[in-house]
Amino acid sequence: MNITELTVHELQQKLKSKELTIPDIVRAYIDRINEKEKDVQAFVTTLTDEANKQAKDIEEKVSKGEINGEFAGIPIGIKDNMCTKGVKTTCSSKMLENFIAPYDATVVEKLNDENIINLGKLNMDEFAMGGSTEYSYFKKTRNPWNLNKVPGGSSGGSAAAVAAGMVPWALGSDTGGSIRQPASFCGVVGLKPTYGLVSRYGLVAFASSLDQIGPITKDVYDSSLLLNLIAGQDEKDTTSSDREKVDYTKCLKNDVKGLKIGVPKEFFAEGINEEVKASLEKAITTYKKLGAEIEEFSLDVANYSLATYYIIACAEASSNLGRFDGIRYGYRAKDAKSLKEIFKKSRSEGFGTEVKRRIILGTYVLSSGYYDAYYKKAQQVRTLVMKQFEKAFEKYDIIVTPTSPTVAFDIGSKTSNPLEMYLSDICTVSVNIAGLPAISIPCGVDSQGMPIGMQLIGNKFCEETILNAAYTLEQKIKFRENYQPTFKGGAN
């Protein structure tokens, strides 16, 4: 039995039947990290010694009946922009290289309450700004399917760690596709919940009206389990929604008969790789055979969502990152001789190129004389995007699109052209603009053996619908049984 290939719900069964102990599981993942981390580079901080100790303590308490939780002793990885008390939270930036959070994010508190064991903090694009995890200050994470390819971003460390079997599941954050796109590139499942379903307290903010924490897992059932744990209102986050508690595992019916699926033709037009398109069309045909009603329609949001997203996201980033000035938070330049020099040098030296680019763009669109022309206009377009989706969901239960127009691209191939990198998000950003839930599931591989992701978009707080649709297709195509990461290629 290869422990690190098991899903979380399979690990739970093995623990229940006493085929495995908690130390067995944690040791297997630590061994896997020791074996694969040198190639994949998914972690900023590993907590293997602490995890070993925790595993023994929890096992002892379980055996004495002091702990009864069904997740007790299950390991996890956490993206490094979520605060973890007493552990570095760097956002993969020089600016926060030595920052140790004094408190836990709400999602981390919820994991701790279940006695889930944190194996470490996972690499990301600096302050979650990027689509390839090449903008980390510390290291470039590599795709386990091909080590010369990017894992996607900004949650590339989370997706790569799950795909490589270094953690059974992970938390990521999604501002414009940062859970779904790396999940697509790495052949795993990535769920971006409805805005407000999961507390953002303790998540280092990039764009506050767009950010959302969500699960990255091996299969859809595990996504439902992790969403059960992290969803819910939080008094420390005024944007979190007060909704009745839902058990998302109970919606997995393996049945889509009568489900109305809309296929927006604009998302399958020019710019979408032919192999990606073919794989999606095959999956859509499978839905039709399973009894779903398929209809092509027009959803003309892709053309202007990208510009709208980058204006809003950069404006909010400019505001949110203002606190990192060398005095209140973050890195402080050593040779600054005045207050102005402290600000200027600390921010110049502490932030990377992509973060600076977005701060400058955000400051520009918020400045006097340009606010109405750009930021206000973007917010008006945002309303139009929401209305287009509202109209579509009057007719359809879910909307199906590619997660990304391409499969994972070569490391270094887009870093010199930011606009080309931004276009990687063209299929995902409209979901964040509208605050909708969406899930990416693998639906095949291309001729080079790289995973292809399909995105299922639901109406607000209709996670059950997209989870069931994703689960039903997953059970039919059995991606994990047919395809596994190859770790081919090497450092370049």
Tab-separated table of N, CA, C and O in Angstrom, residues 181-242:
chain	number	residue	atom	x	y	z
A	181	GLN	N	-6.638	27.394	-11.634
A	181	GLN	CA	-5.645	27.251	-12.708
A	181	GLN	C	-4.501	26.307	-12.334
A	181	GLN	O	-4.156	25.416	-13.106
A	182	PRO	N	-3.888	26.419	-11.134
A	182	PRO	CA	-2.860	25.437	-10.774
A	182	PRO	C	-3.420	24.019	-10.602
A	182	PRO	O	-2.728	23.037	-10.880
A	183	ALA	N	-4.674	23.916	-10.145
A	183	ALA	CA	-5.298	22.586	-10.064
A	183	ALA	C	-5.392	21.969	-11.451
A	183	ALA	O	-5.117	20.780	-11.644
A	184	SER	N	-5.754	22.793	-12.427
A	184	SER	CA	-5.830	22.325	-13.818
A	184	SER	C	-4.466	21.892	-14.329
A	184	SER	O	-4.312	20.817	-14.917
A	185	PHE	N	-3.445	22.721	-14.089
A	185	PHE	CA	-2.096	22.418	-14.580
A	185	PHE	C	-1.503	21.171	-13.921
A	185	PHE	O	-0.691	20.476	-14.529
A	186	CYS	N	-1.896	20.897	-12.673
A	186	CYS	CA	-1.307	19.788	-11.908
A	186	CYS	C	-2.202	18.554	-11.829
A	186	CYS	O	-1.871	17.590	-11.132
A	187	GLY	N	-3.342	18.566	-12.514
A	187	GLY	CA	-4.188	17.381	-12.566
A	187	GLY	C	-4.866	17.031	-11.257
A	187	GLY	O	-5.082	15.854	-10.961
A	188	VAL	N	-5.225	18.056	-10.456
A	188	VAL	CA	-5.929	17.821	-9.194
A	188	VAL	C	-7.234	18.624	-9.196
A	188	VAL	O	-7.566	19.282	-10.176
A	189	VAL	N	-7.968	18.554	-8.095
A	189	VAL	CA	-9.257	19.236	-7.990
A	189	VAL	C	-9.082	20.524	-7.194
A	189	VAL	O	-8.486	20.513	-6.105
A	190	GLY	N	-9.581	21.627	-7.723
A	190	GLY	CA	-9.483	22.913	-7.037
A	190	GLY	C	-10.827	23.599	-6.976
A	190	GLY	O	-11.472	23.785	-8.012
A	191	LEU	N	-11.268	23.956	-5.782
A	191	LEU	CA	-12.588	24.558	-5.589
A	191	LEU	C	-12.457	25.987	-5.074
A	191	LEU	O	-11.836	26.226	-4.037
A	192	LYS	N	-13.043	26.915	-5.813
A	192	LYS	CA	-13.148	28.312	-5.357
A	192	LYS	C	-14.584	28.513	-4.879
A	192	LYS	O	-15.511	28.510	-5.674
A	193	PRO	N	-14.801	28.638	-3.550
A	193	PRO	CA	-16.166	28.795	-3.041
A	193	PRO	C	-16.755	30.168	-3.364
A	193	PRO	O	-16.049	31.094	-3.762
A	194	THR	N	-18.057	30.283	-3.160
A	194	THR	CA	-18.743	31.571	-3.280
A	194	THR	C	-18.085	32.581	-2.344
A	194	THR	O	-17.713	32.254	-1.215
A	195	TYR	N	-17.955	33.815	-2.824
A	195	TYR	CA	-17.386	34.870	-1.979
A	195	TYR	C	-18.229	35.011	-0.714
A	195	TYR	O	-19.447	35.178	-0.772
A	196	GLY	N	-17.583	34.902	0.445
A	196	GLY	CA	-18.278	35.032	1.715
A	196	GLY	C	-18.608	33.715	2.386
A	196	GLY	O	-18.999	33.699	3.552
A	197	LEU	N	-18.449	32.585	1.674
A	197	LEU	CA	-18.752	31.289	2.287
A	197	LEU	C	-17.676	30.876	3.287
A	197	LEU	O	-17.962	30.208	4.281
A	198	VAL	N	-16.428	31.267	3.013
A	198	VAL	CA	-15.294	30.916	3.867
A	198	VAL	C	-14.660	32.208	4.392
A	198	VAL	O	-14.414	33.136	3.614
A	199	SER	N	-14.380	32.244	5.678
A	199	SER	CA	-13.792	33.445	6.287
A	199	SER	C	-12.417	33.752	5.694
A	199	SER	O	-11.601	32.863	5.486
A	200	ARG	N	-12.171	35.053	5.488
A	200	ARG	CA	-10.860	35.513	5.014
A	200	ARG	C	-10.013	36.065	6.156
A	200	ARG	O	-8.911	36.568	5.911
A	201	TYR	N	-10.509	35.965	7.382
A	201	TYR	CA	-9.742	36.498	8.511
A	201	TYR	C	-8.422	35.734	8.635
A	201	TYR	O	-8.397	34.511	8.723
A	202	GLY	N	-7.321	36.492	8.625
A	202	GLY	CA	-6.002	35.865	8.712
A	202	GLY	C	-5.399	35.520	7.371
A	202	GLY	O	-4.275	35.025	7.304
A	203	LEU	N	-6.122	35.794	6.287
A	203	LEU	CA	-5.552	35.674	4.939
A	203	LEU	C	-4.925	37.019	4.594
A	203	LEU	O	-5.606	38.048	4.640
A	204	VAL	N	-3.638	37.035	4.277
A	204	VAL	CA	-2.985	38.294	3.916
A	204	VAL	C	-3.605	38.781	2.609
A	204	VAL	O	-3.539	38.100	1.587
A	205	ALA	N	-4.217	39.954	2.657
A	205	ALA	CA	-5.065	40.402	1.556
A	205	ALA	C	-4.266	40.796	0.319
A	205	ALA	O	-3.244	41.469	0.401
A	206	PHE	N	-4.758	40.358	-0.840
A	206	PHE	CA	-4.306	40.855	-2.136
A	206	PHE	C	-5.386	41.816	-2.624
A	206	PHE	O	-5.196	43.025	-2.637
A	207	ALA	N	-6.553	41.293	-2.989
A	207	ALA	CA	-7.679	42.125	-3.416
A	207	ALA	C	-8.899	41.680	-2.617
A	207	ALA	O	-9.481	40.625	-2.887
A	208	SER	N	-9.293	42.467	-1.645
A	208	SER	CA	-10.244	42.031	-0.620
A	208	SER	C	-11.618	41.665	-1.163
A	208	SER	O	-12.308	40.824	-0.584
A	209	SER	N	-12.055	42.275	-2.247
A	209	SER	CA	-13.386	41.980	-2.783
A	209	SER	C	-13.375	40.776	-3.721
A	209	SER	O	-14.425	40.377	-4.223
A	210	LEU	N	-12.190	40.181	-3.929
A	210	LEU	CA	-12.056	39.055	-4.863
A	210	LEU	C	-11.500	37.798	-4.201
A	210	LEU	O	-11.821	36.676	-4.616
A	211	ASP	N	-10.654	37.965	-3.170
A	211	ASP	CA	-9.968	36.832	-2.532
A	211	ASP	C	-10.949	35.833	-1.930
A	211	ASP	O	-11.951	36.229	-1.332
A	212	GLN	N	-10.623	34.552	-2.043
A	212	GLN	CA	-11.396	33.510	-1.367
A	212	GLN	C	-10.508	32.299	-1.119
A	212	GLN	O	-9.782	31.865	-2.016
A	213	ILE	N	-10.560	31.750	0.091
A	213	ILE	CA	-9.824	30.537	0.442
A	213	ILE	C	-10.622	29.319	0.001
A	213	ILE	O	-11.855	29.317	0.083
A	214	GLY	N	-9.919	28.272	-0.461
A	214	GLY	CA	-10.611	27.057	-0.868
A	214	GLY	C	-9.693	25.850	-0.876
A	214	GLY	O	-8.471	25.969	-0.725
A	215	PRO	N	-10.263	24.643	-1.078
A	215	PRO	CA	-9.491	23.405	-1.039
A	215	PRO	C	-8.857	23.023	-2.367
A	215	PRO	O	-9.421	23.267	-3.436
A	216	ILE	N	-7.691	22.389	-2.279
A	216	ILE	CA	-7.061	21.707	-3.412
A	216	ILE	C	-6.854	20.257	-2.964
A	216	ILE	O	-6.205	20.007	-1.949
A	217	THR	N	-7.447	19.328	-3.701
A	217	THR	CA	-7.522	17.941	-3.239
A	217	THR	C	-7.278	16.953	-4.384
A	217	THR	O	-7.216	17.337	-5.545
A	218	LYS	N	-7.176	15.677	-4.008
A	218	LYS	CA	-6.985	14.627	-5.015
A	218	LYS	C	-8.279	14.278	-5.729
A	218	LYS	O	-8.255	13.840	-6.879
A	219	ASP	N	-9.402	14.392	-5.027
A	219	ASP	CA	-10.684	14.085	-5.670
A	219	ASP	C	-11.782	14.996	-5.121
A	219	ASP	O	-11.563	15.787	-4.197
A	220	VAL	N	-12.969	14.880	-5.714
A	220	VAL	CA	-14.079	15.784	-5.384
A	220	VAL	C	-14.619	15.512	-3.983
A	220	VAL	O	-15.006	16.436	-3.271
A	221	TYR	N	-14.638	14.240	-3.581
A	221	TYR	CA	-15.135	13.912	-2.237
A	221	TYR	C	-14.309	14.639	-1.166
A	221	TYR	O	-14.860	15.201	-0.219
A	222	ASP	N	-12.984	14.638	-1.342
A	222	ASP	CA	-12.123	15.335	-0.389
A	222	ASP	C	-12.387	16.839	-0.390
A	222	ASP	O	-12.300	17.498	0.656
A	223	SER	N	-12.702	17.393	-1.559
A	223	SER	CA	-13.046	18.828	-1.620
A	223	SER	C	-14.276	19.118	-0.774
A	223	SER	O	-14.339	20.126	-0.062
A	224	SER	N	-15.259	18.220	-0.848
A	224	SER	CA	-16.482	18.381	-0.056
A	224	SER	C	-16.171	18.298	1.434
A	224	SER	O	-16.700	19.079	2.233
A	225	LEU	N	-15.311	17.354	1.810
A	225	LEU	CA	-14.919	17.208	3.214
A	225	LEU	C	-14.241	18.467	3.749
A	225	LEU	O	-14.567	18.954	4.842
A	226	LEU	N	-13.285	18.987	2.974
A	226	LEU	CA	-12.541	20.155	3.446
A	226	LEU	C	-13.415	21.404	3.463
A	226	LEU	O	-13.306	22.248	4.361
A	227	LEU	N	-14.322	21.513	2.478
A	227	LEU	CA	-15.254	22.645	2.485
A	227	LEU	C	-16.162	22.585	3.713
A	227	LEU	O	-16.465	23.620	4.314
A	228	ASN	N	-16.587	21.385	4.092
A	228	ASN	CA	-17.377	21.228	5.326
A	228	ASN	C	-16.652	21.844	6.525
A	228	ASN	O	-17.268	22.473	7.386
A	229	LEU	N	-15.334	21.637	6.569
A	229	LEU	CA	-14.546	22.085	7.722
A	229	LEU	C	-14.348	23.598	7.751
A	229	LEU	O	-14.351	24.206	8.822
A	230	ILE	N	-14.156	24.218	6.589
A	230	ILE	CA	-13.741	25.626	6.574
A	230	ILE	C	-14.881	26.608	6.321
A	230	ILE	O	-14.732	27.802	6.593
A	231	ALA	N	-16.031	26.133	5.814
A	231	ALA	CA	-17.139	27.039	5.508
A	231	ALA	C	-17.822	27.507	6.784
A	231	ALA	O	-17.796	26.824	7.812
A	232	GLY	N	-18.422	28.686	6.706
A	232	GLY	CA	-19.204	29.176	7.836
A	232	GLY	C	-18.933	30.627	8.155
A	232	GLY	O	-17.869	31.166	7.854
A	233	GLN	N	-19.914	31.260	8.780
A	233	GLN	CA	-19.788	32.670	9.147
A	233	GLN	C	-18.736	32.853	10.232
A	233	GLN	O	-18.520	31.978	11.075
A	234	ASP	N	-18.085	34.005	10.187
A	234	ASP	CA	-17.052	34.334	11.158
A	234	ASP	C	-17.249	35.783	11.581
A	234	ASP	O	-17.237	36.691	10.747
A	235	GLU	N	-17.431	36.009	12.869
A	235	GLU	CA	-17.655	37.379	13.358
A	235	GLU	C	-16.447	38.275	13.118
A	235	GLU	O	-16.555	39.504	13.134
A	236	LYS	N	-15.275	37.674	12.872
A	236	LYS	CA	-14.075	38.471	12.608
A	236	LYS	C	-13.951	38.868	11.129
A	236	LYS	O	-13.028	39.575	10.749
A	237	ASP	N	-14.875	38.374	10.304
A	237	ASP	CA	-14.888	38.734	8.883
A	237	ASP	C	-16.302	39.180	8.525
A	237	ASP	O	-17.212	38.363	8.386
A	238	THR	N	-16.493	40.486	8.393
A	238	THR	CA	-17.839	41.021	8.158
A	238	THR	C	-18.369	40.689	6.763
A	238	THR	O	-19.559	40.879	6.502
A	239	THR	N	-17.506	40.206	5.860
A	239	THR	CA	-17.984	39.815	4.526
A	239	THR	C	-18.399	38.345	4.489
A	239	THR	O	-18.888	37.869	3.460
A	240	SER	N	-18.197	37.610	5.591
A	240	SER	CA	-18.607	36.207	5.596
A	240	SER	C	-20.126	36.118	5.748
A	240	SER	O	-20.740	36.927	6.438
A	241	SER	N	-20.685	35.115	5.102
A	241	SER	CA	-22.145	35.023	5.004
A	241	SER	C	-22.728	34.114	6.090
A	241	SER	O	-22.176	33.060	6.395
A	242	ASP	N	-23.851	34.541	6.651
A	242	ASP	CA	-24.546	33.755	7.666
A	242	ASP	C	-25.510	32.803	6.971
A	242	ASP	O	-26.597	33.188	6.543
